[in-house]
Short mmCIF file of C-alpha atoms in Angstrom, two decimals:
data_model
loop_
_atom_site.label_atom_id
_atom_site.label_comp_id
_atom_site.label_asym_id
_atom_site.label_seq_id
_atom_site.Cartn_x
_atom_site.Cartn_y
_atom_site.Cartn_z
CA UNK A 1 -42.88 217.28 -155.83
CA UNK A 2 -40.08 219.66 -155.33
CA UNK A 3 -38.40 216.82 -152.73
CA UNK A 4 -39.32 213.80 -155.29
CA UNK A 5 -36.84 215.50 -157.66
CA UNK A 6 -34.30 215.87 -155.45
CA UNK A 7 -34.18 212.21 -154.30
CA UNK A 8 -34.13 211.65 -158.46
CA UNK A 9 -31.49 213.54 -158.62
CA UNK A 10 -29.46 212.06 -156.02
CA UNK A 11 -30.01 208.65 -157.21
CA UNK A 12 -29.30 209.47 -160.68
CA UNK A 13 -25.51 211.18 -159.32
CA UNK A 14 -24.73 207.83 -157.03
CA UNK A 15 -25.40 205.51 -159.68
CA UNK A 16 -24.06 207.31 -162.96
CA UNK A 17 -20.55 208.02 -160.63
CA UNK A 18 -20.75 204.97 -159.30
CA UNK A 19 -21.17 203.01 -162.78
CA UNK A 20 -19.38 205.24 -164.61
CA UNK A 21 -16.70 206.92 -162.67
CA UNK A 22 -14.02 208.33 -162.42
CA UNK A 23 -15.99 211.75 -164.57
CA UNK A 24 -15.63 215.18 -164.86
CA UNK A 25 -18.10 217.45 -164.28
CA UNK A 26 -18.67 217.87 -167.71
CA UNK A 27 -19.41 214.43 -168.38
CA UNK A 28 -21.97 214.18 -165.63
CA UNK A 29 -23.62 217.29 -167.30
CA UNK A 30 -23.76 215.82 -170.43
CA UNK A 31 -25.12 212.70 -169.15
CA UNK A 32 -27.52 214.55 -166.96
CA UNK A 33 -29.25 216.64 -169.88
CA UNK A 34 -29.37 213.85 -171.93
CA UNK A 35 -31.25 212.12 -169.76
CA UNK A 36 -33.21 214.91 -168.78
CA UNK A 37 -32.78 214.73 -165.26
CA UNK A 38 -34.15 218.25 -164.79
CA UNK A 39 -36.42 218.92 -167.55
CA UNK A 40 -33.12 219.11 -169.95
CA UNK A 41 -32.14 222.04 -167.29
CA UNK A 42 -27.61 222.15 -166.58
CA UNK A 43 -26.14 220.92 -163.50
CA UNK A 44 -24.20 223.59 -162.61
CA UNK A 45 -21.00 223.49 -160.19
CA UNK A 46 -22.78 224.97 -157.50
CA UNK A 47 -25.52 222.78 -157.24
CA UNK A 48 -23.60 219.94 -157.93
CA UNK A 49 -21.52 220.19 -154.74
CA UNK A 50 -24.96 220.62 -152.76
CA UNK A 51 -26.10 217.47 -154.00
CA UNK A 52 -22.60 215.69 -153.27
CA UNK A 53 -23.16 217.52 -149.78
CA UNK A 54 -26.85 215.89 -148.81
CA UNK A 55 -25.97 212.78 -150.86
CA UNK A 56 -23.16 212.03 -148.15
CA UNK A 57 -25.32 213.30 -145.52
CA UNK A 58 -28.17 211.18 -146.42
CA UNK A 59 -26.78 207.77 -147.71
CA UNK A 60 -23.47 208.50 -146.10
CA UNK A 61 -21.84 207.82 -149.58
CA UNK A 62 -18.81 210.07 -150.32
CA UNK A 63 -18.34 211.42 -153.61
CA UNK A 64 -14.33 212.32 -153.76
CA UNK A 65 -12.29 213.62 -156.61
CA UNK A 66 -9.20 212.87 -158.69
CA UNK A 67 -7.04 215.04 -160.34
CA UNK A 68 -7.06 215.00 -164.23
CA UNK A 69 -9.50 212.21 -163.26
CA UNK A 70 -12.83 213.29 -161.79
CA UNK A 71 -15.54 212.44 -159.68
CA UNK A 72 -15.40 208.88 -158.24
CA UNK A 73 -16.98 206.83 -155.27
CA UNK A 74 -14.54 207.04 -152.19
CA UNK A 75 -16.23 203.97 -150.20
CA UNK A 76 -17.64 201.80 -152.78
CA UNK A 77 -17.71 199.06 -149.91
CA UNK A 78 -21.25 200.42 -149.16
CA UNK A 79 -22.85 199.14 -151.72
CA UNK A 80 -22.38 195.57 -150.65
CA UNK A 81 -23.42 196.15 -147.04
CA UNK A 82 -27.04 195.02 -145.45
CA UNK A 83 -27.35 198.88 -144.15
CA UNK A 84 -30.21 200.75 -144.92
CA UNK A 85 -28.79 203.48 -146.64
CA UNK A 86 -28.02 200.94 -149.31
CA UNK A 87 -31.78 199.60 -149.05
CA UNK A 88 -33.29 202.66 -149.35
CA UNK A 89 -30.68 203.69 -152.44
CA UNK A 90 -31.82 200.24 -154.42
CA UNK A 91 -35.15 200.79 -153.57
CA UNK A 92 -35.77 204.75 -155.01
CA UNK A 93 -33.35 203.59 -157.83
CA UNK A 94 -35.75 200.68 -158.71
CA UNK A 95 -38.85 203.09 -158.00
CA UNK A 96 -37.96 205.95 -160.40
CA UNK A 97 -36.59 202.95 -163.08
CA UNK A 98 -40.55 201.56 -163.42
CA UNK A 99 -41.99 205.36 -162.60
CA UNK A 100 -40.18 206.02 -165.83
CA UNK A 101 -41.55 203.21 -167.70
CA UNK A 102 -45.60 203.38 -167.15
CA UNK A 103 -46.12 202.39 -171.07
CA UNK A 104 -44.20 199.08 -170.14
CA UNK A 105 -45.46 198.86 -166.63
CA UNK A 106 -47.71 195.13 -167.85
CA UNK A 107 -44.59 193.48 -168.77
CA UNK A 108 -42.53 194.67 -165.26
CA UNK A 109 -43.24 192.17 -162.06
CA UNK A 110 -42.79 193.00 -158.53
CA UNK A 111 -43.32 190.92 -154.91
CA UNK A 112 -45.70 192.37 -152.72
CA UNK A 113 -44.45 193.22 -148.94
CA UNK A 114 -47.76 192.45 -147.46
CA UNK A 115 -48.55 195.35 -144.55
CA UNK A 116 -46.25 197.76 -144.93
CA UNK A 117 -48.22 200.43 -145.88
CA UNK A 118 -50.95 199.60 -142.92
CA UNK A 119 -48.46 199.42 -140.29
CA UNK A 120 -44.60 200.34 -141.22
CA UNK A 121 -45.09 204.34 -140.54
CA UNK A 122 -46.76 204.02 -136.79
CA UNK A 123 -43.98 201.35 -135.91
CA UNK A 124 -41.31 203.59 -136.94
CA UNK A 125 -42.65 206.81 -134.86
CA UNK A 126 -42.98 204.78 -132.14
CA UNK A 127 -39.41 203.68 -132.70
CA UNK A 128 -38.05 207.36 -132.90
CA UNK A 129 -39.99 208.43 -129.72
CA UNK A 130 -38.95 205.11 -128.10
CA UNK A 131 -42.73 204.89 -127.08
CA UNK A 132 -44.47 201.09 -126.23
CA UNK A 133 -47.13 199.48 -128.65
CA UNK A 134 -50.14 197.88 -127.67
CA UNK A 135 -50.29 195.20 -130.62
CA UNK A 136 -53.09 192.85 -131.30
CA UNK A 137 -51.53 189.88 -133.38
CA UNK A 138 -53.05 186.37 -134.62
CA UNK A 139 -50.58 183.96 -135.63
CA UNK A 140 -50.40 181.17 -138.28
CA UNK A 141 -52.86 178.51 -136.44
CA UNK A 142 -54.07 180.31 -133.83
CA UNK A 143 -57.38 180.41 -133.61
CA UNK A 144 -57.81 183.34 -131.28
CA UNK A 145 -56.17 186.80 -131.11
CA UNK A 146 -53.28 187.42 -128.71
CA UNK A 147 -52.39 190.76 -127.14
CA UNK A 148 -48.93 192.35 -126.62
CA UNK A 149 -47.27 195.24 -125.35
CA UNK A 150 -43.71 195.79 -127.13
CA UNK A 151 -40.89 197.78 -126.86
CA UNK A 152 -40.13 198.34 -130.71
CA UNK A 153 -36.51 197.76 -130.60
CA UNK A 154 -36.10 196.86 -134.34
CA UNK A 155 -37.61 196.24 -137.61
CA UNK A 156 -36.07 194.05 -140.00
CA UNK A 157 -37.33 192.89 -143.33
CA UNK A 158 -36.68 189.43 -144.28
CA UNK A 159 -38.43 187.53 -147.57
CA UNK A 160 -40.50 190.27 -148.80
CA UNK A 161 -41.84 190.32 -145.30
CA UNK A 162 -41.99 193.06 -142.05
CA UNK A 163 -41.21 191.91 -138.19
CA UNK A 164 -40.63 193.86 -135.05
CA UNK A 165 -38.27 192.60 -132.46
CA UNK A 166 -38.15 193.72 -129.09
CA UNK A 167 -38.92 193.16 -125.16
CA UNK A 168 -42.71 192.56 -124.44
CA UNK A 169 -44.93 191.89 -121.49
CA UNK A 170 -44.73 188.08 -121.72
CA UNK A 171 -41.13 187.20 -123.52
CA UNK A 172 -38.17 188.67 -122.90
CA UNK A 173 -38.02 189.39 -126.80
CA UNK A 174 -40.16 188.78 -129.22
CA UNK A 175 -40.77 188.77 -133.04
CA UNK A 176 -43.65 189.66 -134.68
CA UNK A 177 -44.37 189.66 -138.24
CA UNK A 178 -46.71 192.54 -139.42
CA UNK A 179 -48.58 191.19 -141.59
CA UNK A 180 -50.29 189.19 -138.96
CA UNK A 181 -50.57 192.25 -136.99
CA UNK A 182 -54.28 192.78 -136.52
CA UNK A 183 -54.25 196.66 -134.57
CA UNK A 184 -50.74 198.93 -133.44
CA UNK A 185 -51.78 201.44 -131.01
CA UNK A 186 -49.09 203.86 -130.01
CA UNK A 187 -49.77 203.26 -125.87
CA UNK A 188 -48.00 207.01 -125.45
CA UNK A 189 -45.65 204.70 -122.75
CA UNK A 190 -41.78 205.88 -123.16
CA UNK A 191 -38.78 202.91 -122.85
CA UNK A 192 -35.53 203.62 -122.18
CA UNK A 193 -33.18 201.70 -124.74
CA UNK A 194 -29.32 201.57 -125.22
CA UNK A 195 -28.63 203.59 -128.21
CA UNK A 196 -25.72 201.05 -128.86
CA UNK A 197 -27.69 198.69 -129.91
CA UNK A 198 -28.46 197.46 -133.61
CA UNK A 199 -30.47 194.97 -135.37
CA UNK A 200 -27.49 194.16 -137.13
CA UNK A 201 -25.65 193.46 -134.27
CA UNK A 202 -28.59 191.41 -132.40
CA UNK A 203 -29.01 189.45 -135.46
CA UNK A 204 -25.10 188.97 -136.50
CA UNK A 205 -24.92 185.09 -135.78
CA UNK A 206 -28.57 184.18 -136.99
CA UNK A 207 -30.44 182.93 -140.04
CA UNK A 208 -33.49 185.46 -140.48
CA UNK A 209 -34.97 186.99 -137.78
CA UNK A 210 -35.71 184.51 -134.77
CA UNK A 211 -32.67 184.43 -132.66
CA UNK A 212 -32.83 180.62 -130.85
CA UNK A 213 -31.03 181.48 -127.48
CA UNK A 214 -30.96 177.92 -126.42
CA UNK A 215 -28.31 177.42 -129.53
CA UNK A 216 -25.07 178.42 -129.42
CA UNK A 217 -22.93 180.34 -132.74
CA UNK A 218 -20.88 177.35 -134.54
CA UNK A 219 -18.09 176.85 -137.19
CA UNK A 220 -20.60 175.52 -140.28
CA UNK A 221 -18.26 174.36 -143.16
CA UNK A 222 -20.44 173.91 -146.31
CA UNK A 223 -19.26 172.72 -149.55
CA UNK A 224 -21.04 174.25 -153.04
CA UNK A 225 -21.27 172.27 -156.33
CA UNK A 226 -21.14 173.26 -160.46
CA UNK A 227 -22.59 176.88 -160.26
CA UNK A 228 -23.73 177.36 -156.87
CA UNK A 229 -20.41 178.17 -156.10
CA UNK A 230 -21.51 181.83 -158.21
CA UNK A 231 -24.68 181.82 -156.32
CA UNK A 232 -22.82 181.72 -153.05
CA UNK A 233 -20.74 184.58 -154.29
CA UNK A 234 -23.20 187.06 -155.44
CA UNK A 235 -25.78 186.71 -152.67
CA UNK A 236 -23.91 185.45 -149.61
CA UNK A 237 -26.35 182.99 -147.31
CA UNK A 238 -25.00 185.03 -144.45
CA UNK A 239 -22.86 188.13 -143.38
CA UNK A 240 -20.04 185.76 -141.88
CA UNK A 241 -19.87 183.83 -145.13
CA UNK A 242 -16.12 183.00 -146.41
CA UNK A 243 -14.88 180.79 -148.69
CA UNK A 244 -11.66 179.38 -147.75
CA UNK A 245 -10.70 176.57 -150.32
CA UNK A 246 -11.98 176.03 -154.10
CA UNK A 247 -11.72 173.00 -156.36
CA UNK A 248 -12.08 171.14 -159.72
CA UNK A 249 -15.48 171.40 -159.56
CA UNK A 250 -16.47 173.07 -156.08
CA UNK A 251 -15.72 175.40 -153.41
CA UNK A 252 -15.92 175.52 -149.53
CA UNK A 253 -17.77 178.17 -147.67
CA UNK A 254 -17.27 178.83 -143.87
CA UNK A 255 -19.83 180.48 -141.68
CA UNK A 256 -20.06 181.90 -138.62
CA UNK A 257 -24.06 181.49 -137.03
CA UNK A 258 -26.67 179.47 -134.99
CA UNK A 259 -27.83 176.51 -137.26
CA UNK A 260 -31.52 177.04 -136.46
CA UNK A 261 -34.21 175.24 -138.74
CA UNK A 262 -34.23 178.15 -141.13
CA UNK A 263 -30.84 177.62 -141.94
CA UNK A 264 -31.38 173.73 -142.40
CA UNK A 265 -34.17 173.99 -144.24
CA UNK A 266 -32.26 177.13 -146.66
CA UNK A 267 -29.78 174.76 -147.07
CA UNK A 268 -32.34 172.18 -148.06
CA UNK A 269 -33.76 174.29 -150.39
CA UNK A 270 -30.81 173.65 -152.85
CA UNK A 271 -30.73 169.91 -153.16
CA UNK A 272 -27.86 168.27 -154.25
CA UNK A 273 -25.65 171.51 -155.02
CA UNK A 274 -24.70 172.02 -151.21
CA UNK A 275 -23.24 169.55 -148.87
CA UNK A 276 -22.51 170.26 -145.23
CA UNK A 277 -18.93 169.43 -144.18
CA UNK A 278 -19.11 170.22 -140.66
CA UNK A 279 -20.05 170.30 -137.53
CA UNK A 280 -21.11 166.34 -137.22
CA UNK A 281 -24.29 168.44 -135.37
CA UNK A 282 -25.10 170.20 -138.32
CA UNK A 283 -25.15 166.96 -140.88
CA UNK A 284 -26.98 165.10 -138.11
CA UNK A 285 -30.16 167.58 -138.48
CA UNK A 286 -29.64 167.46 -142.37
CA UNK A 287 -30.40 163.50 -142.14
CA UNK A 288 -33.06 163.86 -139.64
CA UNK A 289 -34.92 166.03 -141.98
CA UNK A 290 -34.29 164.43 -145.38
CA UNK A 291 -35.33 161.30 -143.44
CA UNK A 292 -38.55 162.31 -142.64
CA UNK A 293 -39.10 163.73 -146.29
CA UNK A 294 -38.38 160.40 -147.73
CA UNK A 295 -40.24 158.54 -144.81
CA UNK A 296 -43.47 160.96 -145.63
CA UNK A 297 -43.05 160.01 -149.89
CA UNK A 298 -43.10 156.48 -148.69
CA UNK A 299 -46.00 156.45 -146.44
CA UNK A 300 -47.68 158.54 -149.59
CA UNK A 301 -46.77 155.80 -152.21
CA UNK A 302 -48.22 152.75 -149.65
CA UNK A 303 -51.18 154.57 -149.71
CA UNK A 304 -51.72 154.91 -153.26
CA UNK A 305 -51.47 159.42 -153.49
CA UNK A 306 -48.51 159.19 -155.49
#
């Protein structure tokens, strides 16, 4: 309990600074017994500068100071980076928002992240002892269960959904989403791994989380129409996303990544407000697969479904 107030408290600092900064002390305590942080109990220096301590030691987000200013964020830049400090920030700020708000909860949606609770925790303790995992796994239209033993590398979560990536006994790397994860059993087996190594890093110059080794990282050159060109801006398709030129009406984004079918069909997803520019390669798949949409309409509408 003691621990769940902490982690209020520390979300409640970040984002009050953060939205509201530069402040003096005595603004955040004002703010912070009007909201009844602490049961309407002061935040005193003292255990201010613990919290700004473990915040930075937690989250890694530095709370600096002005003169004749205040309190302000120092690297701001944090809050738009894919890290998981910056997950797990959004996602206890989000948590205590609806704990707060139980007479309104029937009116509040959320996406389920289907598994999570079954198997997140045993993945990650394997993960921190850099012990194997003996997973049994059925996948979308298999009929019969396969069996794998992983080294559990990473864990990324990608459209409300779990994987593991890592080296197993039959592909050099694999991915494997967890809700299709039928039994994880800790084998007790330690792996040696490169501490170097990051999921962001494996993953820099790929849509989602299936890295396609037999493509190579291109130039992609896409072109956004009317307001998709805001779209683009607040939620980026892809860390190497840049836009380089803007028009009347539209705006050129360049990336950086393997065009694998997730990325053609993402672009897909969003019609006639996107337009690939380049690579010739890139367009070429585009046609192939709006051809075979409109080919599959056609053959729908000779047979009388539509």
């Amino acid at each position: 309990m003691r621990q769940n107030l902490m982690y209020k408290a520390y979300v409640w600092l970040i984002t009050t600074i953060r939205d509201n900064g530069p402040m003096t002390l005595s603004e955040i305590n004002s703010l912070w017994i009007k909201d009844k942080v602490n049961e309407g109990v002061g935040l005193d220096r003292s255990k201010f500068f613990r919290y700004r301590n473990e915040i930075e030691e937690i989250f890694h987000i530095a709370i600096g100071y002005k003169s004749k200013e205040g309190y302000y964020i120092k690297n701001p830049e944090i809050f738009r980076k894919d890290s998981i400090e910056n997950w797990m920030l959004s996602t206890l700020a989000v948590n205590y928002a609806i704990g707060e708000c139980a007479d309104i909860k029937d009116r509040i949606g959320v996406e389920n992240i289907p598994s999570s609770e079954r198997f997140l925790r045993n993945i990650i303790q394997a993960m921190r002892r850099n012990q194997m995992l003996h997973i049994s796994y059925q996948a979308y239209g298999r009929d019969r269960v396969s069996y794998y033993t992983v080294q559990p590398y990473f864990l990324k979560l990608y459209h409300q959904r779990w994987y593991l990536i890592g080296p197993s006994d039959s592909k050099p790397v694999i991915t494997l989403a967890l809700d299709r994860m039928k039994r994880v059993r800790n084998t007790g087996t330690e792996f040696l791994m490169d501490r170097s190594l990051t999921v962001t890093e494996y993953l820099k110059d790929c849509y989602g989380v299936m890295k396609d080794e037999t493509l190579e990282a291109e130039d992609i050159l896409i072109r956004a129409f009317g307001t998709e060109m805001n779209y683009l801006r607040d939620l980026p398709l892809h860390g190497s996303q840049r836009e380089v030129t803007l028009g009347e009406d539209w705006a050129d984004f360049r990336f950086r990544l393997r065009p694998s079918w997730d990325f053609i069909g993402k672009l897909m997803e969003r019609g006639n407000r996107l337009k690939v520019m380049e690579p010739e390669s890139v367009v070429a798949k585009i046609w192939t697969k709006h051809a075979e949409s409109v080919k599959l309409y056609k053959e729908n509408e000779e047979s009388g479904e539509v």
